[in-house]
């Protein structure tokens, strides 16, 4: 076990776990710029003053996760001892964020290369720059609510205590399941077309915020598409934070999902007068 300083850049939408109650996949960069994944991470069980934000430095004790062979995967120890640090601001078109992240990492443009690297277990987290985002696809879930049997088991766990029993109590309420899944359809630098699910918490929260405002699922979906497709493709310089799922890391034709979207404004190129 060791103390590590980490810049948080990824928080996925919470999922249910019959072992841990509810989990958020958290990832970011160490001080040397290399990727790290924290799992399991019971984010919503943390005290309010320990709930880290995106692009915030944190310090905590970690150890290699023996049940996860992916090289970047570590698990937090003494989760109640997280120390929160500075937040890297978004000012000057994300200048500080871009400087730290891009100067320490490869920006991948070819999807086959990073898929092959995952199958060889060289890495499971990557920054990917799509050549073009074609569409934001939306798929309605067959069951818009959590599985009732699983939900009941988890609610009982939250009362009885689990791995994170210090934070479990009867007042805890499960987060709502997203009734839709969102996918980016894009091409890479060889014009290979791919469709990957977006698991970023931001897109899920945007949907719920829009649904709360308009009281209409169709309108909420349209607003999400306006943001992630119309606005982003027109005005933003889009990079995708990709991560593999442990289950499919070695065997899936494409084991990646989109765990975060990095979206500074496009830098306009001004032509000098002749």
mmCIF file of N, CA, C and O in Angstrom, residues 104-194:
data_model
loop_
_atom_site.group_PDB
_atom_site.id
_atom_site.type_symbol
_atom_site.label_atom_id
_atom_site.label_comp_id
_atom_site.label_asym_id
_atom_site.label_seq_id
_atom_site.Cartn_x
_atom_site.Cartn_y
_atom_site.Cartn_z
ATOM 1 N N UNK A 104 1.819 14.659 -21.073
ATOM 2 C CA UNK A 104 2.258 13.423 -20.429
ATOM 3 C C UNK A 104 1.676 12.153 -21.046
ATOM 4 O O UNK A 104 1.909 11.057 -20.534
ATOM 5 N N UNK A 105 0.908 12.298 -22.131
ATOM 6 C CA UNK A 105 0.221 11.136 -22.682
ATOM 7 C C UNK A 105 0.228 11.127 -24.202
ATOM 8 O O UNK A 105 0.312 12.174 -24.845
ATOM 9 N N UNK A 106 0.085 9.930 -24.746
ATOM 10 C CA UNK A 106 -0.084 9.760 -26.181
ATOM 11 C C UNK A 106 -1.550 10.031 -26.528
ATOM 12 O O UNK A 106 -2.453 9.541 -25.845
ATOM 13 N N UNK A 107 -1.778 10.792 -27.587
ATOM 14 C CA UNK A 107 -3.125 10.986 -28.097
ATOM 15 C C UNK A 107 -3.307 9.992 -29.241
ATOM 16 O O UNK A 107 -2.717 10.138 -30.309
ATOM 17 N N UNK A 108 -4.101 8.975 -29.008
ATOM 18 C CA UNK A 108 -4.291 7.916 -30.010
ATOM 19 C C UNK A 108 -5.329 8.340 -31.038
ATOM 20 O O UNK A 108 -6.338 8.975 -30.697
ATOM 21 N N UNK A 109 -5.099 7.952 -32.286
ATOM 22 C CA UNK A 109 -6.034 8.270 -33.358
ATOM 23 C C UNK A 109 -6.494 7.035 -34.108
ATOM 24 O O UNK A 109 -7.394 7.122 -34.946
ATOM 25 N N UNK A 110 -5.889 5.895 -33.792
ATOM 26 C CA UNK A 110 -6.232 4.651 -34.475
ATOM 27 C C UNK A 110 -6.827 3.664 -33.479
ATOM 28 O O UNK A 110 -6.174 3.272 -32.512
ATOM 29 N N UNK A 111 -8.067 3.275 -33.711
ATOM 30 C CA UNK A 111 -8.763 2.435 -32.742
ATOM 31 C C UNK A 111 -8.211 1.016 -32.706
ATOM 32 O O UNK A 111 -8.107 0.406 -31.634
ATOM 33 N N UNK A 112 -7.843 0.466 -33.858
ATOM 34 C CA UNK A 112 -7.314 -0.898 -33.871
ATOM 35 C C UNK A 112 -6.063 -1.027 -33.013
ATOM 36 O O UNK A 112 -5.843 -2.050 -32.353
ATOM 37 N N UNK A 113 -5.236 0.011 -32.998
ATOM 38 C CA UNK A 113 -3.997 -0.038 -32.215
ATOM 39 C C UNK A 113 -4.279 -0.128 -30.720
ATOM 40 O O UNK A 113 -3.624 -0.892 -29.993
ATOM 41 N N UNK A 114 -5.242 0.646 -30.240
ATOM 42 C CA UNK A 114 -5.492 0.592 -28.799
ATOM 43 C C UNK A 114 -6.273 -0.666 -28.412
ATOM 44 O O UNK A 114 -6.131 -1.152 -27.294
ATOM 45 N N UNK A 115 -7.065 -1.205 -29.323
ATOM 46 C CA UNK A 115 -7.732 -2.486 -29.051
ATOM 47 C C UNK A 115 -6.693 -3.593 -28.934
ATOM 48 O O UNK A 115 -6.736 -4.422 -28.010
ATOM 49 N N UNK A 116 -5.736 -3.595 -29.855
ATOM 50 C CA UNK A 116 -4.672 -4.596 -29.814
ATOM 51 C C UNK A 116 -3.851 -4.465 -28.533
ATOM 52 O O UNK A 116 -3.477 -5.475 -27.914
ATOM 53 N N UNK A 117 -3.600 -3.241 -28.102
ATOM 54 C CA UNK A 117 -2.838 -3.022 -26.870
ATOM 55 C C UNK A 117 -3.588 -3.528 -25.647
ATOM 56 O O UNK A 117 -2.982 -4.038 -24.695
ATOM 57 N N UNK A 118 -4.913 -3.403 -25.655
ATOM 58 C CA UNK A 118 -5.708 -3.929 -24.547
ATOM 59 C C UNK A 118 -5.636 -5.446 -24.508
ATOM 60 O O UNK A 118 -5.440 -6.050 -23.438
ATOM 61 N N UNK A 119 -5.772 -6.092 -25.659
ATOM 62 C CA UNK A 119 -5.716 -7.556 -25.709
ATOM 63 C C UNK A 119 -4.358 -8.082 -25.259
ATOM 64 O O UNK A 119 -4.264 -9.179 -24.701
ATOM 65 N N UNK A 120 -3.309 -7.285 -25.470
ATOM 66 C CA UNK A 120 -1.970 -7.660 -25.010
ATOM 67 C C UNK A 120 -1.723 -7.203 -23.575
ATOM 68 O O UNK A 120 -0.639 -7.425 -23.034
ATOM 69 N N UNK A 121 -2.706 -6.573 -22.988
ATOM 70 C CA UNK A 121 -2.654 -6.045 -21.619
ATOM 71 C C UNK A 121 -1.537 -5.018 -21.431
ATOM 72 O O UNK A 121 -0.945 -4.916 -20.354
ATOM 73 N N UNK A 122 -1.285 -4.235 -22.455
ATOM 74 C CA UNK A 122 -0.316 -3.145 -22.337
ATOM 75 C C UNK A 122 -0.938 -1.959 -21.613
ATOM 76 O O UNK A 122 -0.273 -1.275 -20.848
ATOM 77 N N UNK A 123 -2.204 -1.707 -21.883
ATOM 78 C CA UNK A 123 -2.946 -0.674 -21.161
ATOM 79 C C UNK A 123 -4.439 -0.893 -21.367
ATOM 80 O O UNK A 123 -4.865 -1.631 -22.263
ATOM 81 N N UNK A 124 -5.227 -0.251 -20.519
ATOM 82 C CA UNK A 124 -6.683 -0.381 -20.600
ATOM 83 C C UNK A 124 -7.379 0.970 -20.526
ATOM 84 O O UNK A 124 -8.603 1.033 -20.503
ATOM 85 N N UNK A 125 -6.590 2.047 -20.470
ATOM 86 C CA UNK A 125 -7.117 3.409 -20.467
ATOM 87 C C UNK A 125 -6.361 4.202 -21.522
ATOM 88 O O UNK A 125 -5.141 4.042 -21.671
ATOM 89 N N UNK A 126 -7.070 5.054 -22.251
ATOM 90 C CA UNK A 126 -6.411 5.770 -23.340
ATOM 91 C C UNK A 126 -7.152 7.056 -23.660
ATOM 92 O O UNK A 126 -8.354 7.185 -23.410
ATOM 93 N N UNK A 127 -6.408 8.007 -24.216
ATOM 94 C CA UNK A 127 -6.999 9.222 -24.775
ATOM 95 C C UNK A 127 -7.096 9.020 -26.276
ATOM 96 O O UNK A 127 -6.092 8.729 -26.948
ATOM 97 N N UNK A 128 -8.301 9.167 -26.809
ATOM 98 C CA UNK A 128 -8.535 8.905 -28.228
ATOM 99 C C UNK A 128 -9.116 10.148 -28.889
ATOM 100 O O UNK A 128 -10.058 10.753 -28.386
ATOM 101 N N UNK A 129 -8.551 10.514 -30.025
ATOM 102 C CA UNK A 129 -9.025 11.651 -30.803
ATOM 103 C C UNK A 129 -9.734 11.138 -32.052
ATOM 104 O O UNK A 129 -9.085 10.646 -32.987
ATOM 105 N N UNK A 130 -11.071 11.202 -32.099
ATOM 106 C CA UNK A 130 -11.765 10.740 -33.305
ATOM 107 C C UNK A 130 -11.530 11.694 -34.465
ATOM 108 O O UNK A 130 -11.392 12.909 -34.272
ATOM 109 N N UNK A 131 -11.466 11.150 -35.658
ATOM 110 C CA UNK A 131 -11.345 11.992 -36.850
ATOM 111 C C UNK A 131 -12.626 12.782 -37.065
ATOM 112 O O UNK A 131 -12.591 13.958 -37.418
ATOM 113 N N UNK A 132 -13.752 12.128 -36.813
ATOM 114 C CA UNK A 132 -15.046 12.799 -36.968
ATOM 115 C C UNK A 132 -16.089 12.082 -36.135
ATOM 116 O O UNK A 132 -16.143 10.843 -36.126
ATOM 117 N N UNK A 133 -16.891 12.852 -35.415
ATOM 118 C CA UNK A 133 -18.046 12.290 -34.725
ATOM 119 C C UNK A 133 -19.242 12.414 -35.664
ATOM 120 O O UNK A 133 -19.606 13.514 -36.087
ATOM 121 N N UNK A 134 -19.836 11.290 -35.982
ATOM 122 C CA UNK A 134 -20.905 11.250 -36.978
ATOM 123 C C UNK A 134 -22.270 11.463 -36.344
ATOM 124 O O UNK A 134 -23.122 12.171 -36.871
ATOM 125 N N UNK A 135 -22.474 10.839 -35.173
ATOM 126 C CA UNK A 135 -23.816 10.885 -34.593
ATOM 127 C C UNK A 135 -23.744 10.579 -33.099
ATOM 128 O O UNK A 135 -22.749 10.022 -32.604
ATOM 129 N N UNK A 136 -24.795 10.972 -32.397
ATOM 130 C CA UNK A 136 -25.015 10.529 -31.024
ATOM 131 C C UNK A 136 -26.254 9.645 -31.056
ATOM 132 O O UNK A 136 -27.358 10.120 -31.318
ATOM 133 N N UNK A 137 -26.050 8.374 -30.832
ATOM 134 C CA UNK A 137 -27.153 7.424 -30.897
ATOM 135 C C UNK A 137 -27.741 7.205 -29.507
ATOM 136 O O UNK A 137 -27.026 7.284 -28.496
ATOM 137 N N UNK A 138 -29.023 6.937 -29.468
ATOM 138 C CA UNK A 138 -29.740 6.753 -28.209
ATOM 139 C C UNK A 138 -30.501 5.430 -28.275
ATOM 140 O O UNK A 138 -31.185 5.143 -29.257
ATOM 141 N N UNK A 139 -30.355 4.631 -27.234
ATOM 142 C CA UNK A 139 -31.055 3.347 -27.165
ATOM 143 C C UNK A 139 -31.862 3.279 -25.879
ATOM 144 O O UNK A 139 -31.338 3.487 -24.787
ATOM 145 N N UNK A 140 -33.145 2.998 -26.013
ATOM 146 C CA UNK A 140 -34.011 2.899 -24.849
ATOM 147 C C UNK A 140 -33.783 1.573 -24.138
ATOM 148 O O UNK A 140 -33.683 0.514 -24.773
ATOM 149 N N UNK A 141 -33.673 1.611 -22.832
ATOM 150 C CA UNK A 141 -33.510 0.396 -22.044
ATOM 151 C C UNK A 141 -34.809 -0.400 -22.043
ATOM 152 O O UNK A 141 -35.914 0.172 -21.982
ATOM 153 N N UNK A 142 -34.695 -1.727 -22.103
ATOM 154 C CA UNK A 142 -35.889 -2.568 -22.030
ATOM 155 C C UNK A 142 -36.573 -2.404 -20.683
ATOM 156 O O UNK A 142 -37.800 -2.330 -20.593
ATOM 157 N N UNK A 143 -35.773 -2.369 -19.626
ATOM 158 C CA UNK A 143 -36.298 -2.120 -18.289
ATOM 159 C C UNK A 143 -35.743 -0.789 -17.805
ATOM 160 O O UNK A 143 -34.541 -0.655 -17.586
ATOM 161 N N UNK A 144 -36.621 0.191 -17.642
ATOM 162 C CA UNK A 144 -36.170 1.531 -17.294
ATOM 163 C C UNK A 144 -35.842 1.682 -15.814
ATOM 164 O O UNK A 144 -35.250 2.682 -15.403
ATOM 165 N N UNK A 145 -36.230 0.712 -15.025
ATOM 166 C CA UNK A 145 -35.874 0.723 -13.615
ATOM 167 C C UNK A 145 -34.889 -0.390 -13.315
ATOM 168 O O UNK A 145 -34.655 -1.274 -14.132
ATOM 169 N N UNK A 146 -34.292 -0.336 -12.130
ATOM 170 C CA UNK A 146 -33.356 -1.391 -11.731
ATOM 171 C C UNK A 146 -34.089 -2.718 -11.602
ATOM 172 O O UNK A 146 -35.280 -2.761 -11.307
ATOM 173 N N UNK A 147 -33.381 -3.802 -11.823
ATOM 174 C CA UNK A 147 -33.922 -5.131 -11.592
ATOM 175 C C UNK A 147 -34.415 -5.222 -10.146
ATOM 176 O O UNK A 147 -33.664 -4.960 -9.207
ATOM 177 N N UNK A 148 -35.685 -5.580 -9.983
ATOM 178 C CA UNK A 148 -36.295 -5.524 -8.649
ATOM 179 C C UNK A 148 -35.622 -6.457 -7.661
ATOM 180 O O UNK A 148 -35.440 -6.110 -6.494
ATOM 181 N N UNK A 149 -35.245 -7.659 -8.100
ATOM 182 C CA UNK A 149 -34.585 -8.603 -7.198
ATOM 183 C C UNK A 149 -33.228 -8.066 -6.750
ATOM 184 O O UNK A 149 -32.884 -8.113 -5.564
ATOM 185 N N UNK A 150 -32.471 -7.542 -7.704
ATOM 186 C CA UNK A 150 -31.162 -6.984 -7.377
ATOM 187 C C UNK A 150 -31.317 -5.754 -6.486
ATOM 188 O O UNK A 150 -30.564 -5.557 -5.534
ATOM 189 N N UNK A 151 -32.301 -4.929 -6.806
ATOM 190 C CA UNK A 151 -32.541 -3.725 -6.020
ATOM 191 C C UNK A 151 -32.864 -4.067 -4.573
ATOM 192 O O UNK A 151 -32.377 -3.439 -3.634
ATOM 193 N N UNK A 152 -33.683 -5.114 -4.374
ATOM 194 C CA UNK A 152 -34.051 -5.512 -3.017
ATOM 195 C C UNK A 152 -32.839 -6.016 -2.246
ATOM 196 O O UNK A 152 -32.650 -5.686 -1.067
ATOM 197 N N UNK A 153 -31.999 -6.815 -2.919
ATOM 198 C CA UNK A 153 -30.785 -7.322 -2.273
ATOM 199 C C UNK A 153 -29.889 -6.166 -1.842
ATOM 200 O O UNK A 153 -29.365 -6.139 -0.723
ATOM 201 N N UNK A 154 -29.726 -5.187 -2.731
ATOM 202 C CA UNK A 154 -28.836 -4.074 -2.458
ATOM 203 C C UNK A 154 -29.382 -3.182 -1.357
ATOM 204 O O UNK A 154 -28.639 -2.694 -0.496
ATOM 205 N N UNK A 155 -30.677 -2.962 -1.347
ATOM 206 C CA UNK A 155 -31.267 -2.152 -0.284
ATOM 207 C C UNK A 155 -31.093 -2.816 1.075
ATOM 208 O O UNK A 155 -30.872 -2.147 2.086
ATOM 209 N N UNK A 156 -31.148 -4.142 1.110
ATOM 210 C CA UNK A 156 -30.898 -4.860 2.353
ATOM 211 C C UNK A 156 -29.438 -4.733 2.764
ATOM 212 O O UNK A 156 -29.109 -4.565 3.935
ATOM 213 N N UNK A 157 -28.554 -4.813 1.760
ATOM 214 C CA UNK A 157 -27.129 -4.654 2.055
ATOM 215 C C UNK A 157 -26.842 -3.287 2.658
ATOM 216 O O UNK A 157 -26.028 -3.154 3.577
ATOM 217 N N UNK A 158 -27.502 -2.257 2.128
ATOM 218 C CA UNK A 158 -27.244 -0.915 2.618
ATOM 219 C C UNK A 158 -27.680 -0.743 4.063
ATOM 220 O O UNK A 158 -27.184 0.135 4.770
ATOM 221 N N UNK A 159 -28.606 -1.572 4.523
ATOM 222 C CA UNK A 159 -29.039 -1.519 5.912
ATOM 223 C C UNK A 159 -28.130 -2.352 6.814
ATOM 224 O O UNK A 159 -27.853 -2.001 7.952
ATOM 225 N N UNK A 160 -27.655 -3.477 6.261
ATOM 226 C CA UNK A 160 -26.892 -4.432 7.070
ATOM 227 C C UNK A 160 -25.402 -4.130 7.086
ATOM 228 O O UNK A 160 -24.692 -4.573 7.987
ATOM 229 N N UNK A 161 -24.923 -3.394 6.076
ATOM 230 C CA UNK A 161 -23.490 -3.135 5.987
ATOM 231 C C UNK A 161 -22.846 -4.050 4.972
ATOM 232 O O UNK A 161 -23.249 -5.187 4.774
ATOM 233 N N UNK A 162 -21.849 -3.529 4.253
ATOM 234 C CA UNK A 162 -21.117 -4.314 3.267
ATOM 235 C C UNK A 162 -19.652 -3.952 3.396
ATOM 236 O O UNK A 162 -19.194 -3.613 4.481
ATOM 237 N N UNK A 163 -18.912 -3.980 2.306
ATOM 238 C CA UNK A 163 -17.496 -3.625 2.370
ATOM 239 C C UNK A 163 -17.313 -2.223 2.937
ATOM 240 O O UNK A 163 -16.383 -1.945 3.674
ATOM 241 N N UNK A 164 -18.231 -1.319 2.583
ATOM 242 C CA UNK A 164 -18.137 0.057 3.017
ATOM 243 C C UNK A 164 -19.170 0.345 4.096
ATOM 244 O O UNK A 164 -19.863 1.339 4.073
ATOM 245 N N UNK A 165 -19.286 -0.556 5.070
ATOM 246 C CA UNK A 165 -20.370 -0.480 6.043
ATOM 247 C C UNK A 165 -20.338 0.816 6.853
ATOM 248 O O UNK A 165 -21.372 1.252 7.335
ATOM 249 N N UNK A 166 -19.188 1.453 6.980
ATOM 250 C CA UNK A 166 -19.140 2.692 7.740
ATOM 251 C C UNK A 166 -20.090 3.737 7.152
ATOM 252 O O UNK A 166 -20.633 4.565 7.858
ATOM 253 N N UNK A 167 -20.283 3.657 5.810
ATOM 254 C CA UNK A 167 -21.065 4.686 5.143
ATOM 255 C C UNK A 167 -22.503 4.246 4.882
ATOM 256 O O UNK A 167 -23.284 5.016 4.360
ATOM 257 N N UNK A 168 -22.831 2.998 5.188
ATOM 258 C CA UNK A 168 -24.166 2.498 4.886
ATOM 259 C C UNK A 168 -25.134 2.824 6.004
ATOM 260 O O UNK A 168 -24.840 2.649 7.175
ATOM 261 N N UNK A 169 -26.323 3.303 5.630
ATOM 262 C CA UNK A 169 -27.352 3.533 6.607
ATOM 263 C C UNK A 169 -28.699 3.501 5.908
ATOM 264 O O UNK A 169 -28.778 3.472 4.683
ATOM 265 N N UNK A 170 -29.757 3.502 6.693
ATOM 266 C CA UNK A 170 -31.078 3.342 6.125
ATOM 267 C C UNK A 170 -31.529 4.559 5.340
ATOM 268 O O UNK A 170 -32.504 4.500 4.601
ATOM 269 N N UNK A 171 -30.859 5.688 5.473
ATOM 270 C CA UNK A 171 -31.241 6.890 4.742
ATOM 271 C C UNK A 171 -30.714 6.895 3.307
ATOM 272 O O UNK A 171 -31.112 7.731 2.494
ATOM 273 N N UNK A 172 -29.811 5.966 2.987
ATOM 274 C CA UNK A 172 -29.224 5.933 1.647
ATOM 275 C C UNK A 172 -30.270 5.530 0.613
ATOM 276 O O UNK A 172 -31.001 4.568 0.783
ATOM 277 N N UNK A 173 -30.350 6.292 -0.479
ATOM 278 C CA UNK A 173 -31.276 6.011 -1.561
ATOM 279 C C UNK A 173 -30.496 5.705 -2.832
ATOM 280 O O UNK A 173 -29.580 6.442 -3.199
ATOM 281 N N UNK A 174 -30.884 4.620 -3.502
ATOM 282 C CA UNK A 174 -30.213 4.260 -4.736
ATOM 283 C C UNK A 174 -30.435 5.327 -5.796
ATOM 284 O O UNK A 174 -31.510 5.920 -5.887
ATOM 285 N N UNK A 175 -29.422 5.565 -6.604
ATOM 286 C CA UNK A 175 -29.554 6.506 -7.694
ATOM 287 C C UNK A 175 -30.497 5.941 -8.750
ATOM 288 O O UNK A 175 -30.630 4.715 -8.899
ATOM 289 N N UNK A 176 -31.170 6.815 -9.480
ATOM 290 C CA UNK A 176 -32.082 6.353 -10.522
ATOM 291 C C UNK A 176 -31.304 5.761 -11.691
ATOM 292 O O UNK A 176 -30.256 6.262 -12.082
ATOM 293 N N UNK A 177 -31.843 4.691 -12.239
ATOM 294 C CA UNK A 177 -31.242 4.105 -13.427
ATOM 295 C C UNK A 177 -31.546 4.989 -14.629
ATOM 296 O O UNK A 177 -32.661 5.490 -14.776
ATOM 297 N N UNK A 178 -30.556 5.172 -15.493
ATOM 298 C CA UNK A 178 -30.802 5.920 -16.716
ATOM 299 C C UNK A 178 -31.702 5.095 -17.637
ATOM 300 O O UNK A 178 -31.391 3.929 -17.925
ATOM 301 N N UNK A 179 -32.799 5.655 -18.124
ATOM 302 C CA UNK A 179 -33.700 4.888 -18.991
ATOM 303 C C UNK A 179 -33.198 4.755 -20.421
ATOM 304 O O UNK A 179 -33.778 4.017 -21.220
ATOM 305 N N UNK A 180 -32.125 5.472 -20.746
ATOM 306 C CA UNK A 180 -31.566 5.424 -22.096
ATOM 307 C C UNK A 180 -30.047 5.294 -22.014
ATOM 308 O O UNK A 180 -29.415 5.759 -21.067
ATOM 309 N N UNK A 181 -29.488 4.665 -23.042
ATOM 310 C CA UNK A 181 -28.047 4.607 -23.194
ATOM 311 C C UNK A 181 -27.657 5.491 -24.370
ATOM 312 O O UNK A 181 -28.357 5.544 -25.384
ATOM 313 N N UNK A 182 -26.520 6.174 -24.219
ATOM 314 C CA UNK A 182 -26.055 7.109 -25.239
ATOM 315 C C UNK A 182 -24.735 6.599 -25.822
ATOM 316 O O UNK A 182 -23.866 6.125 -25.093
ATOM 317 N N UNK A 183 -24.606 6.725 -27.152
ATOM 318 C CA UNK A 183 -23.446 6.196 -27.860
ATOM 319 C C UNK A 183 -22.924 7.232 -28.849
ATOM 320 O O UNK A 183 -23.708 7.883 -29.546
ATOM 321 N N UNK A 184 -21.605 7.356 -28.920
ATOM 322 C CA UNK A 184 -20.999 8.125 -29.992
ATOM 323 C C UNK A 184 -20.709 7.191 -31.165
ATOM 324 O O UNK A 184 -20.148 6.103 -30.984
ATOM 325 N N UNK A 185 -21.092 7.635 -32.353
ATOM 326 C CA UNK A 185 -20.738 6.951 -33.596
ATOM 327 C C UNK A 185 -19.708 7.827 -34.293
ATOM 328 O O UNK A 185 -19.964 9.010 -34.543
ATOM 329 N N UNK A 186 -18.527 7.273 -34.595
ATOM 330 C CA UNK A 186 -17.423 8.094 -35.076
ATOM 331 C C UNK A 186 -16.517 7.292 -35.996
ATOM 332 O O UNK A 186 -16.679 6.070 -36.152
ATOM 333 N N UNK A 187 -15.558 7.985 -36.607
ATOM 334 C CA UNK A 187 -14.536 7.323 -37.405
ATOM 335 C C UNK A 187 -13.165 7.713 -36.869
ATOM 336 O O UNK A 187 -12.988 8.778 -36.275
ATOM 337 N N UNK A 188 -12.190 6.804 -37.071
ATOM 338 C CA UNK A 188 -10.824 7.097 -36.646
ATOM 339 C C UNK A 188 -9.999 7.554 -37.848
ATOM 340 O O UNK A 188 -10.550 7.857 -38.919
ATOM 341 N N UNK A 189 -8.681 7.587 -37.690
ATOM 342 C CA UNK A 189 -7.835 8.147 -38.744
ATOM 343 C C UNK A 189 -7.718 7.252 -39.972
ATOM 344 O O UNK A 189 -7.139 7.661 -40.988
ATOM 345 N N UNK A 190 -8.249 6.038 -39.900
ATOM 346 C CA UNK A 190 -8.307 5.157 -41.072
ATOM 347 C C UNK A 190 -9.745 4.997 -41.562
ATOM 348 O O UNK A 190 -10.052 4.077 -42.310
ATOM 349 N N UNK A 191 -10.616 5.885 -41.093
ATOM 350 C CA UNK A 191 -12.040 5.879 -41.458
ATOM 351 C C UNK A 191 -12.777 4.620 -40.995
ATOM 352 O O UNK A 191 -13.809 4.252 -41.558
ATOM 353 N N UNK A 192 -12.237 3.987 -39.973
ATOM 354 C CA UNK A 192 -12.933 2.863 -39.353
ATOM 355 C C UNK A 192 -14.092 3.411 -38.528
ATOM 356 O O UNK A 192 -13.899 4.270 -37.667
ATOM 357 N N UNK A 193 -15.303 2.921 -38.793
ATOM 358 C CA UNK A 193 -16.479 3.365 -38.056
ATOM 359 C C UNK A 193 -16.673 2.528 -36.800
ATOM 360 O O UNK A 193 -16.511 1.305 -36.821
ATOM 361 N N UNK A 194 -17.003 3.189 -35.702
ATOM 362 C CA UNK A 194 -17.236 2.506 -34.433
ATOM 363 C C UNK A 194 -18.357 3.216 -33.681
ATOM 364 O O UNK A 194 -18.602 4.411 -33.883
#
